[in-house]
Amino acid sequence: MKKENEGKKILTRRLFMFGGFQTVLFSLLAGRMYYLQVIESEEYSLLADENRINIRLLPPPRGKILDRNGQELASNQRNYRVIIIPEQTKSVDKTLNSLQNIFPLGKYEITKILREVKKRKGFVPVTVAENLTWREFSRVNVNSPDLPGIQSEIGETRFYPFGDAFAHVIGYVGIVDSKEMGDEPLLSLPGFRVGKVGIEKSFEKKLRGRAGISRVEVNAYGRIIREINRKEGDSGDNIKLTLDSNLQAFISKALVNKSASVVVMNVHSGDILSLVSSPSYNPHSFNVGISNYEWQRLISNPKNPLLNKAVGGQYPPGSTFKMMVALAAIENGLISLNHREVCRGSIELGEEKFHCWKSEGHGVVDMLSAIEQSCDVFFYQIAKRVGIDRIAKMSKLFGLGEKTGVLIPSERRGNIPTRNWKKNEFGKSWQLGETLHAGIG
């Protein structure tokens, strides 16, 4: 009996201790639940929101480029495009193959997309196609459940109303490359474009604008359920040029199939009214991504359509340079305005003969009549007296050999040769015959 009572006491003590342990454990759990649900509820609610809410940058409308009268030379138009987020699909290849049933997507394009996918992180969207028709865009949306990782977007693309007429001045935009990426998040957006050449490049920061922000709710697969709110970005600034679009179009048409350039300037204000280089190219080709065939056609063209001949070409100036020779001679006291030479159609220097454009010669000419009739023989003789170094010095006083500051990135400096220049460049001495050639431009 005594042993039985002792056993009951031990059992009761153990039950009491176990019950006490349960009570303490329950109290701890209840306290923790209270702490998480009441005290820390706001923080965890915020974390939950962060897991289902994405912040997306909205590309701002690019600023327009206008002519002197407000005519649009570069503007924006609607762009129906498709992007892919690699981490949201098990097989990028299969998804792209499925898209081939909706709109044309060749092997070259697919290879290009896959190459871009490998360069970027899985969560970074990659552009698949742009400038789709409304029908193609609608079919993508209808079939979206069967296209994992694919999203459709309506954005903007650059439009050049005058086509190739302004290509060498306006330039074009293109996809951001790795060298241009930098730290600005806006530049990593799929399909975002920046100015590559011309005014588009010179005024890139002003034209670009500032990005907007969209807060969207997404599901577990990253698909957008709804937009919570958005703040539109700031459009880029409009850039107004001194060019006259009607004059530019007229000159471009006149130069079709010719290799030439024309610059029209208001001599009173210095305004450039027209700047045309022919042949030109279609800026839209670079905007959407130029094909290898078209690129090869451009670079193999002997007339060099990619070169802006007006500011990037380096050519002999021609007879306009004769005035530099005349001024150098007068400035150094070598001749007067009344100085005369006899033009018989050519002069001889050693065994070489230097011809005038007028084979029968101009006869007796002074400074003014030589300039008026562009007599080569007169300026051969003057150049011999002046020498190349003094001609170069006078030319530089007029800014020749320097950039004009026209704000087109492809502009190159001209070259006014001197004795030292030839020695440094070619290791050879300057010859008198070269001075005669320079004397007529």
Coordinates of C-alpha atoms in Angstrom, one line a residue:
M1 CA 0.0 0.0 0.0
K2 CA 2.8 2.4 0.9
K3 CA 4.6 1.7 -2.4
E4 CA 1.4 2.3 -4.3
N5 CA 1.0 5.7 -2.7
E6 CA 4.5 6.7 -3.4
G7 CA 4.0 5.7 -7.1
K8 CA 0.9 7.9 -7.3
K9 CA 2.9 10.9 -5.9
I10 CA 5.7 10.5 -8.4
L11 CA 3.2 10.3 -11.3
T12 CA 1.3 13.3 -10.0
R13 CA 4.6 15.3 -9.7
R14 CA 5.6 14.3 -13.3
L15 CA 2.2 15.3 -14.7
F16 CA 2.4 18.6 -12.9
M17 CA 5.9 19.3 -14.2
F18 CA 4.8 18.3 -17.8
G19 CA 1.8 20.5 -17.5
G20 CA 3.9 23.4 -16.3
F21 CA 6.3 22.9 -19.2
Q22 CA 3.4 22.9 -21.6
T23 CA 2.1 26.1 -20.0
V24 CA 5.5 27.8 -20.3
L25 CA 5.9 26.7 -23.9
F26 CA 2.4 27.9 -24.8
S27 CA 3.1 31.2 -23.2
L28 CA 6.3 31.6 -25.1
L29 CA 4.6 30.8 -28.4
A30 CA 1.7 33.1 -27.6
G31 CA 4.1 35.9 -26.8
R32 CA 6.0 35.3 -30.0
M33 CA 2.8 35.3 -32.0
Y34 CA 1.7 38.5 -30.3
Y35 CA 5.1 40.1 -31.0
L36 CA 5.0 39.1 -34.7
Q37 CA 1.4 39.9 -35.4
V38 CA 1.0 43.0 -33.4
I39 CA 4.4 44.6 -32.7
E40 CA 6.2 43.6 -35.9
S41 CA 3.1 43.4 -38.1
E42 CA 3.9 46.6 -40.0
E43 CA 7.4 45.4 -40.8
Y44 CA 6.3 42.0 -42.0
S45 CA 3.4 43.4 -44.0
L46 CA 6.0 45.6 -45.7
L47 CA 8.2 42.6 -46.5
A48 CA 5.1 40.8 -47.9
D49 CA 4.3 43.7 -50.1
E50 CA 7.9 43.8 -51.3
N51 CA 7.6 40.1 -52.4
R52 CA 4.5 40.8 -54.5
I53 CA 5.0 44.4 -55.6
N54 CA 7.6 45.3 -58.3
I55 CA 8.8 48.8 -59.1
R56 CA 9.2 49.3 -62.9
L57 CA 10.9 52.2 -64.7
L58 CA 8.9 53.9 -67.4
P59 CA 10.9 55.2 -70.3
P60 CA 10.2 58.9 -70.9
P61 CA 9.1 60.2 -74.3
R62 CA 12.2 61.3 -76.2
G63 CA 12.4 65.0 -77.1
K64 CA 11.6 66.0 -80.7
I65 CA 14.1 67.6 -83.1
L66 CA 12.6 70.5 -85.1
D67 CA 13.7 72.7 -88.0
R68 CA 13.8 76.5 -87.8
N69 CA 10.0 76.7 -88.5
G70 CA 9.0 74.0 -86.0
Q71 CA 8.7 71.2 -88.6
E72 CA 9.3 67.8 -86.9
L73 CA 12.6 66.2 -88.1
A74 CA 12.6 63.4 -85.5
S75 CA 9.6 62.4 -83.4
N76 CA 8.1 59.3 -81.8
Q77 CA 5.4 56.8 -82.8
R78 CA 3.8 53.8 -81.1
N79 CA 5.8 50.7 -80.9
Y80 CA 4.2 47.2 -80.2
R81 CA 6.9 45.0 -78.9
V82 CA 7.5 41.7 -77.1
I83 CA 10.1 41.0 -74.4
I84 CA 11.2 37.8 -72.7
I85 CA 12.3 37.4 -69.0
P86 CA 14.6 34.3 -69.1
E87 CA 14.1 33.3 -65.5
Q88 CA 10.4 33.0 -66.0
T89 CA 10.6 30.2 -68.5
K90 CA 12.2 26.7 -68.3
S91 CA 13.3 26.9 -71.9
V92 CA 14.0 30.2 -73.8
D93 CA 14.5 28.2 -77.0
K94 CA 11.1 26.5 -76.8
T95 CA 9.3 29.8 -76.0
L96 CA 11.0 31.5 -79.0
N97 CA 10.1 28.6 -81.3
S98 CA 6.4 28.9 -80.2
L99 CA 6.5 32.6 -81.1
Q100 CA 7.4 31.7 -84.7
N101 CA 3.8 30.5 -85.1
I102 CA 2.6 34.1 -84.3
F103 CA 5.0 36.4 -86.2
P104 CA 8.1 36.0 -88.3
L105 CA 11.1 35.2 -86.2
G106 CA 14.1 33.8 -88.2
K107 CA 17.2 31.9 -87.1
Y108 CA 19.3 35.0 -87.2
E109 CA 17.0 36.9 -84.9
I110 CA 16.7 33.9 -82.5
T111 CA 20.5 33.5 -82.4
K112 CA 20.8 37.2 -81.6
I113 CA 18.2 37.0 -78.8
L114 CA 19.9 34.0 -77.2
R115 CA 23.3 35.7 -77.4
E116 CA 21.7 38.7 -75.5
V117 CA 20.1 36.4 -72.9
K118 CA 23.5 34.9 -72.1
K119 CA 25.0 38.4 -71.5
R120 CA 22.3 39.5 -69.0
K121 CA 21.0 38.2 -65.7
G122 CA 17.9 36.0 -65.7
F123 CA 15.6 38.7 -64.3
V124 CA 16.6 41.3 -66.9
P125 CA 14.1 41.5 -69.8
V126 CA 15.4 41.0 -73.4
T127 CA 13.7 42.4 -76.4
V128 CA 12.4 39.7 -78.8
A129 CA 10.6 41.8 -81.5
E130 CA 9.5 45.4 -82.1
N131 CA 7.2 47.3 -84.4
L132 CA 4.7 44.4 -84.6
T133 CA 1.4 44.9 -86.3
W134 CA -1.7 45.2 -84.1
R135 CA -2.8 41.8 -85.3
E136 CA 0.5 40.2 -84.3
F137 CA 0.6 42.0 -81.0
S138 CA -3.0 40.8 -80.2
R139 CA -2.1 37.2 -81.0
V140 CA 0.8 37.4 -78.6
N141 CA -1.6 38.5 -75.9
V142 CA -4.2 35.9 -76.7
N143 CA -1.6 33.1 -76.5
S144 CA 0.3 34.5 -73.5
P145 CA -0.7 31.6 -71.2
D146 CA 1.2 29.2 -73.5
L147 CA 4.2 31.6 -73.7
P148 CA 6.1 31.5 -70.4
G149 CA 8.4 34.4 -69.8
I150 CA 6.9 36.5 -72.6
Q151 CA 5.4 39.9 -72.0
S152 CA 3.9 42.4 -74.5
E153 CA 4.4 46.1 -74.2
I154 CA 3.4 49.3 -75.9
G155 CA 6.2 51.8 -76.1
E156 CA 7.6 54.3 -78.5
T157 CA 10.1 54.2 -81.3
R158 CA 11.9 56.9 -83.2
F159 CA 10.5 58.2 -86.4
Y160 CA 12.2 60.3 -89.0
P161 CA 9.6 61.9 -91.3
F162 CA 12.1 63.0 -94.0
G163 CA 13.9 59.7 -94.2
D164 CA 17.4 59.9 -95.5
A165 CA 17.3 63.7 -96.2
F166 CA 18.5 64.6 -92.7
A167 CA 20.3 61.4 -91.8
H168 CA 23.8 62.9 -91.7
V169 CA 22.7 65.8 -89.5
I170 CA 20.0 64.2 -87.3
G171 CA 21.7 60.8 -87.0
Y172 CA 19.8 58.0 -85.5
V173 CA 19.2 56.1 -82.2
G174 CA 20.1 52.5 -81.4
I175 CA 20.1 49.9 -78.7
V176 CA 22.4 50.7 -75.7
D177 CA 25.7 48.8 -75.9
S178 CA 27.9 47.7 -72.9
K179 CA 30.1 50.8 -73.2
E180 CA 27.2 53.1 -72.9
M181 CA 25.4 51.3 -70.1
G182 CA 26.9 53.1 -67.1
D183 CA 25.1 53.2 -63.8
E184 CA 21.8 54.7 -64.9
P185 CA 19.0 52.0 -64.5
L186 CA 17.0 53.6 -67.4
L187 CA 19.7 52.5 -69.9
S188 CA 19.2 48.8 -69.0
L189 CA 15.5 48.8 -70.0
P190 CA 14.7 46.4 -72.8
G191 CA 14.6 48.2 -76.2
F192 CA 15.8 51.5 -74.7
R193 CA 17.7 53.5 -77.3
V194 CA 20.2 56.3 -77.2
G195 CA 21.6 58.6 -79.9
K196 CA 24.5 57.0 -81.8
V197 CA 25.5 59.8 -84.2
G198 CA 24.5 63.3 -85.3
I199 CA 22.3 65.6 -83.3
E200 CA 20.7 62.6 -81.6
K201 CA 24.1 61.9 -80.0
S202 CA 25.2 65.5 -79.4
F203 CA 22.1 66.3 -77.4
E204 CA 21.5 62.8 -75.9
K205 CA 21.1 63.9 -72.3
K206 CA 18.6 66.7 -73.2
L207 CA 16.6 64.6 -75.5
R208 CA 16.5 61.6 -73.1
G209 CA 14.3 62.9 -70.3
R210 CA 13.8 61.4 -66.9
A211 CA 12.2 58.0 -66.2
G212 CA 8.8 57.5 -64.6
I213 CA 7.9 54.8 -62.0
S214 CA 5.1 52.2 -62.0
R215 CA 4.3 50.0 -59.0
V216 CA 2.7 46.7 -60.1
E217 CA 1.4 43.7 -58.3
V218 CA 2.8 40.4 -59.6
N219 CA 1.9 36.7 -58.9
A220 CA 4.3 34.0 -57.9
Y221 CA 5.5 33.6 -61.5
G222 CA 6.3 37.3 -61.8
R223 CA 3.4 38.0 -64.1
I224 CA 1.7 41.4 -63.7
I225 CA -1.7 41.2 -62.1
R226 CA -2.5 44.9 -61.8
E227 CA -0.9 48.3 -61.7
I228 CA -1.2 49.9 -58.3
N229 CA 0.0 53.4 -59.3
R230 CA 2.3 55.2 -61.6
K231 CA 4.2 58.4 -61.9
E232 CA 4.9 59.5 -65.4
G233 CA 8.5 60.6 -66.3
D234 CA 9.5 63.9 -67.7
S235 CA 9.7 64.1 -71.5
G236 CA 13.0 65.0 -73.1
D237 CA 13.6 68.6 -74.3
N238 CA 12.8 69.5 -77.9
I239 CA 15.8 70.7 -79.9
K240 CA 15.3 73.4 -82.5
L241 CA 17.8 73.6 -85.4
T242 CA 18.6 76.4 -87.9
L243 CA 17.9 74.1 -90.8
D244 CA 15.1 74.7 -93.3
S245 CA 13.4 71.4 -94.0
N246 CA 12.0 72.5 -97.4
L247 CA 15.4 73.6 -98.6
Q248 CA 17.1 70.5 -97.2
A249 CA 14.6 68.2 -99.0
F250 CA 15.0 70.1 -102.3
I251 CA 18.8 69.8 -102.2
S252 CA 18.7 66.2 -101.2
K253 CA 16.5 65.4 -104.2
A254 CA 18.8 67.4 -106.5
L255 CA 21.8 65.3 -105.4
V256 CA 20.2 61.8 -105.8
N257 CA 22.7 59.3 -107.3
K258 CA 25.5 61.9 -106.9
S259 CA 28.5 61.8 -104.6
A260 CA 28.5 65.4 -103.3
S261 CA 27.8 67.7 -100.4
V262 CA 26.1 71.1 -100.1
V263 CA 26.1 73.6 -97.2
V264 CA 23.9 76.7 -97.3
M265 CA 24.7 79.4 -94.8
N266 CA 23.1 82.8 -93.9
V267 CA 26.2 84.9 -94.3
H268 CA 24.8 87.6 -92.0
S269 CA 23.8 85.4 -89.0
G270 CA 26.0 82.3 -89.6
D271 CA 22.9 80.1 -89.5
I272 CA 23.2 76.8 -91.3
L273 CA 20.1 76.6 -93.5
S274 CA 21.0 73.3 -95.1
L275 CA 23.7 70.6 -94.8
V276 CA 23.4 67.7 -97.2
S277 CA 25.7 64.8 -97.9
S278 CA 25.0 62.4 -100.8
P279 CA 24.4 59.6 -101.0
S280 CA 22.7 59.1 -97.6
Y281 CA 21.2 56.2 -95.7
N282 CA 17.9 55.3 -94.1
P283 CA 18.1 56.1 -90.3
H284 CA 15.2 53.8 -89.6
S285 CA 17.4 50.8 -90.5
F286 CA 19.6 51.5 -87.5
N287 CA 16.7 52.2 -85.2
V288 CA 15.2 48.8 -85.6
G289 CA 18.5 47.0 -86.0
I290 CA 20.2 46.9 -89.4
S291 CA 20.5 43.6 -91.2
N292 CA 23.9 42.2 -92.1
Y293 CA 23.0 42.4 -95.8
E294 CA 22.1 46.1 -95.6
W295 CA 25.2 46.9 -93.6
Q296 CA 27.5 45.2 -96.1
R297 CA 25.7 47.1 -98.9
L298 CA 26.4 50.4 -97.2
I299 CA 30.1 49.8 -96.3
S300 CA 30.9 48.4 -99.7
N301 CA 29.4 51.4 -101.6
P302 CA 32.3 53.3 -103.2
K303 CA 30.3 56.6 -102.8
N304 CA 30.5 56.1 -99.0
P305 CA 27.0 56.8 -97.9
L306 CA 27.9 56.6 -94.2
L307 CA 30.4 59.5 -94.4
N308 CA 29.1 63.0 -93.8
K309 CA 31.1 64.6 -96.6
A310 CA 30.1 68.1 -95.5
V311 CA 31.9 67.9 -92.1
G312 CA 33.7 64.6 -92.0
G313 CA 35.3 64.5 -95.5
Q314 CA 38.8 65.9 -96.1
Y315 CA 39.1 67.2 -99.6
P316 CA 41.2 69.9 -101.4
P317 CA 39.3 73.2 -101.0
G318 CA 39.6 74.2 -104.7
S319 CA 39.8 77.7 -106.1
T320 CA 38.3 79.4 -103.0
F321 CA 41.7 78.8 -101.4
K322 CA 43.3 81.2 -103.9
M323 CA 42.2 84.1 -101.7
M324 CA 44.3 82.8 -98.8
V325 CA 47.4 82.8 -101.2
A326 CA 46.6 86.4 -102.3
L327 CA 46.2 87.6 -98.7
A328 CA 49.4 85.9 -97.6
A329 CA 51.3 87.6 -100.4
I330 CA 49.9 91.1 -99.6
E331 CA 50.3 90.6 -95.9
N332 CA 54.0 89.8 -96.3
G333 CA 54.6 92.7 -98.7
L334 CA 55.4 90.5 -101.7
I335 CA 52.9 92.0 -104.1
S336 CA 50.4 94.8 -104.4
L337 CA 46.8 94.8 -105.7
N338 CA 48.2 96.1 -109.0
H339 CA 50.6 93.3 -109.4
R340 CA 50.4 91.6 -112.8
E341 CA 51.3 88.3 -114.3
V342 CA 51.1 86.9 -117.9
C343 CA 49.0 83.7 -118.3
R344 CA 49.9 81.7 -121.4
G345 CA 48.0 78.6 -120.3
S346 CA 50.8 77.0 -118.3
I347 CA 54.2 77.4 -116.6
E348 CA 57.2 75.1 -116.3
L349 CA 59.0 74.0 -113.2
G350 CA 62.0 71.9 -114.1
E351 CA 60.7 69.2 -116.3
E352 CA 57.1 69.5 -115.0
K353 CA 54.4 71.7 -116.6
F354 CA 51.6 73.2 -114.5
H355 CA 48.5 74.0 -116.6
C356 CA 45.8 76.7 -116.2
W357 CA 42.3 75.5 -116.5
K358 CA 42.1 77.8 -119.6
S359 CA 44.5 76.1 -122.0
E360 CA 44.9 79.2 -124.3
G361 CA 45.7 81.4 -121.2
H362 CA 44.1 84.5 -119.8
G363 CA 46.8 87.0 -121.0
V364 CA 47.8 89.8 -118.6
V365 CA 45.9 89.6 -115.3
D366 CA 46.2 91.6 -112.0
M367 CA 45.0 90.5 -108.6
L368 CA 41.3 91.3 -109.0
S369 CA 41.0 89.9 -112.6
A370 CA 42.9 86.8 -111.5
I371 CA 40.4 86.1 -108.7
E372 CA 37.5 86.9 -111.0
Q373 CA 38.6 84.6 -113.7
S374 CA 40.2 82.1 -111.3
C375 CA 43.5 82.1 -113.2
D376 CA 45.7 79.3 -112.1
V377 CA 49.0 80.6 -113.6
F378 CA 48.7 83.8 -111.6
F379 CA 48.4 81.9 -108.3
Y380 CA 51.2 79.4 -109.3
Q381 CA 53.5 82.4 -109.6
I382 CA 52.3 84.0 -106.3
A383 CA 52.5 80.7 -104.4
K384 CA 56.2 80.4 -105.5
R385 CA 57.0 83.7 -103.9
V386 CA 55.0 83.2 -100.7
G387 CA 55.9 79.7 -99.8
I388 CA 53.8 77.0 -98.1
D389 CA 54.5 78.0 -94.5
R390 CA 53.3 81.6 -94.9
I391 CA 50.2 80.4 -96.8
A392 CA 49.5 78.0 -93.9
K393 CA 49.9 80.7 -91.4
M394 CA 47.4 83.0 -93.1
S395 CA 44.9 80.1 -93.5
K396 CA 45.0 79.4 -89.8
L397 CA 44.2 83.0 -89.1
F398 CA 40.9 82.3 -90.9
G399 CA 40.2 79.2 -88.8
L400 CA 41.0 76.7 -91.6
G401 CA 42.2 73.4 -90.3
E402 CA 40.0 73.7 -87.2
K403 CA 36.5 72.4 -86.4
T404 CA 33.6 74.7 -87.0
G405 CA 31.8 73.8 -83.8
V406 CA 28.7 72.7 -85.7
L407 CA 27.9 70.1 -82.9
I408 CA 27.9 67.1 -85.2
P409 CA 30.1 64.4 -83.6
S410 CA 31.5 63.1 -87.0
E411 CA 33.1 66.5 -87.8
R412 CA 36.8 66.3 -88.6
R413 CA 39.5 68.9 -88.7
G414 CA 40.9 69.9 -92.1
N415 CA 44.6 69.8 -92.7
I416 CA 46.8 72.8 -93.8
P417 CA 50.2 71.3 -94.7
T418 CA 53.5 72.8 -93.8
R419 CA 57.1 71.8 -94.3
N420 CA 57.3 70.4 -90.8
W421 CA 54.1 68.5 -91.2
K422 CA 55.3 66.6 -94.2
K423 CA 58.7 65.9 -92.5
N424 CA 56.9 64.6 -89.4
E425 CA 54.3 62.6 -91.2
F426 CA 56.3 61.1 -94.1
G427 CA 60.0 61.8 -93.3
K428 CA 60.3 63.6 -96.6
S429 CA 61.1 67.2 -97.5
W430 CA 58.5 69.6 -99.0
Q431 CA 58.8 70.2 -102.7
L432 CA 58.2 73.5 -104.6
G433 CA 55.8 71.7 -107.0
E434 CA 53.6 70.9 -104.0
T435 CA 53.5 74.6 -103.1
L436 CA 52.2 75.3 -106.6
H437 CA 49.5 72.7 -106.3
A438 CA 48.5 74.1 -102.9
G439 CA 48.4 77.6 -104.4
I440 CA 45.3 76.8 -106.5
G441 CA 43.6 74.8 -103.7

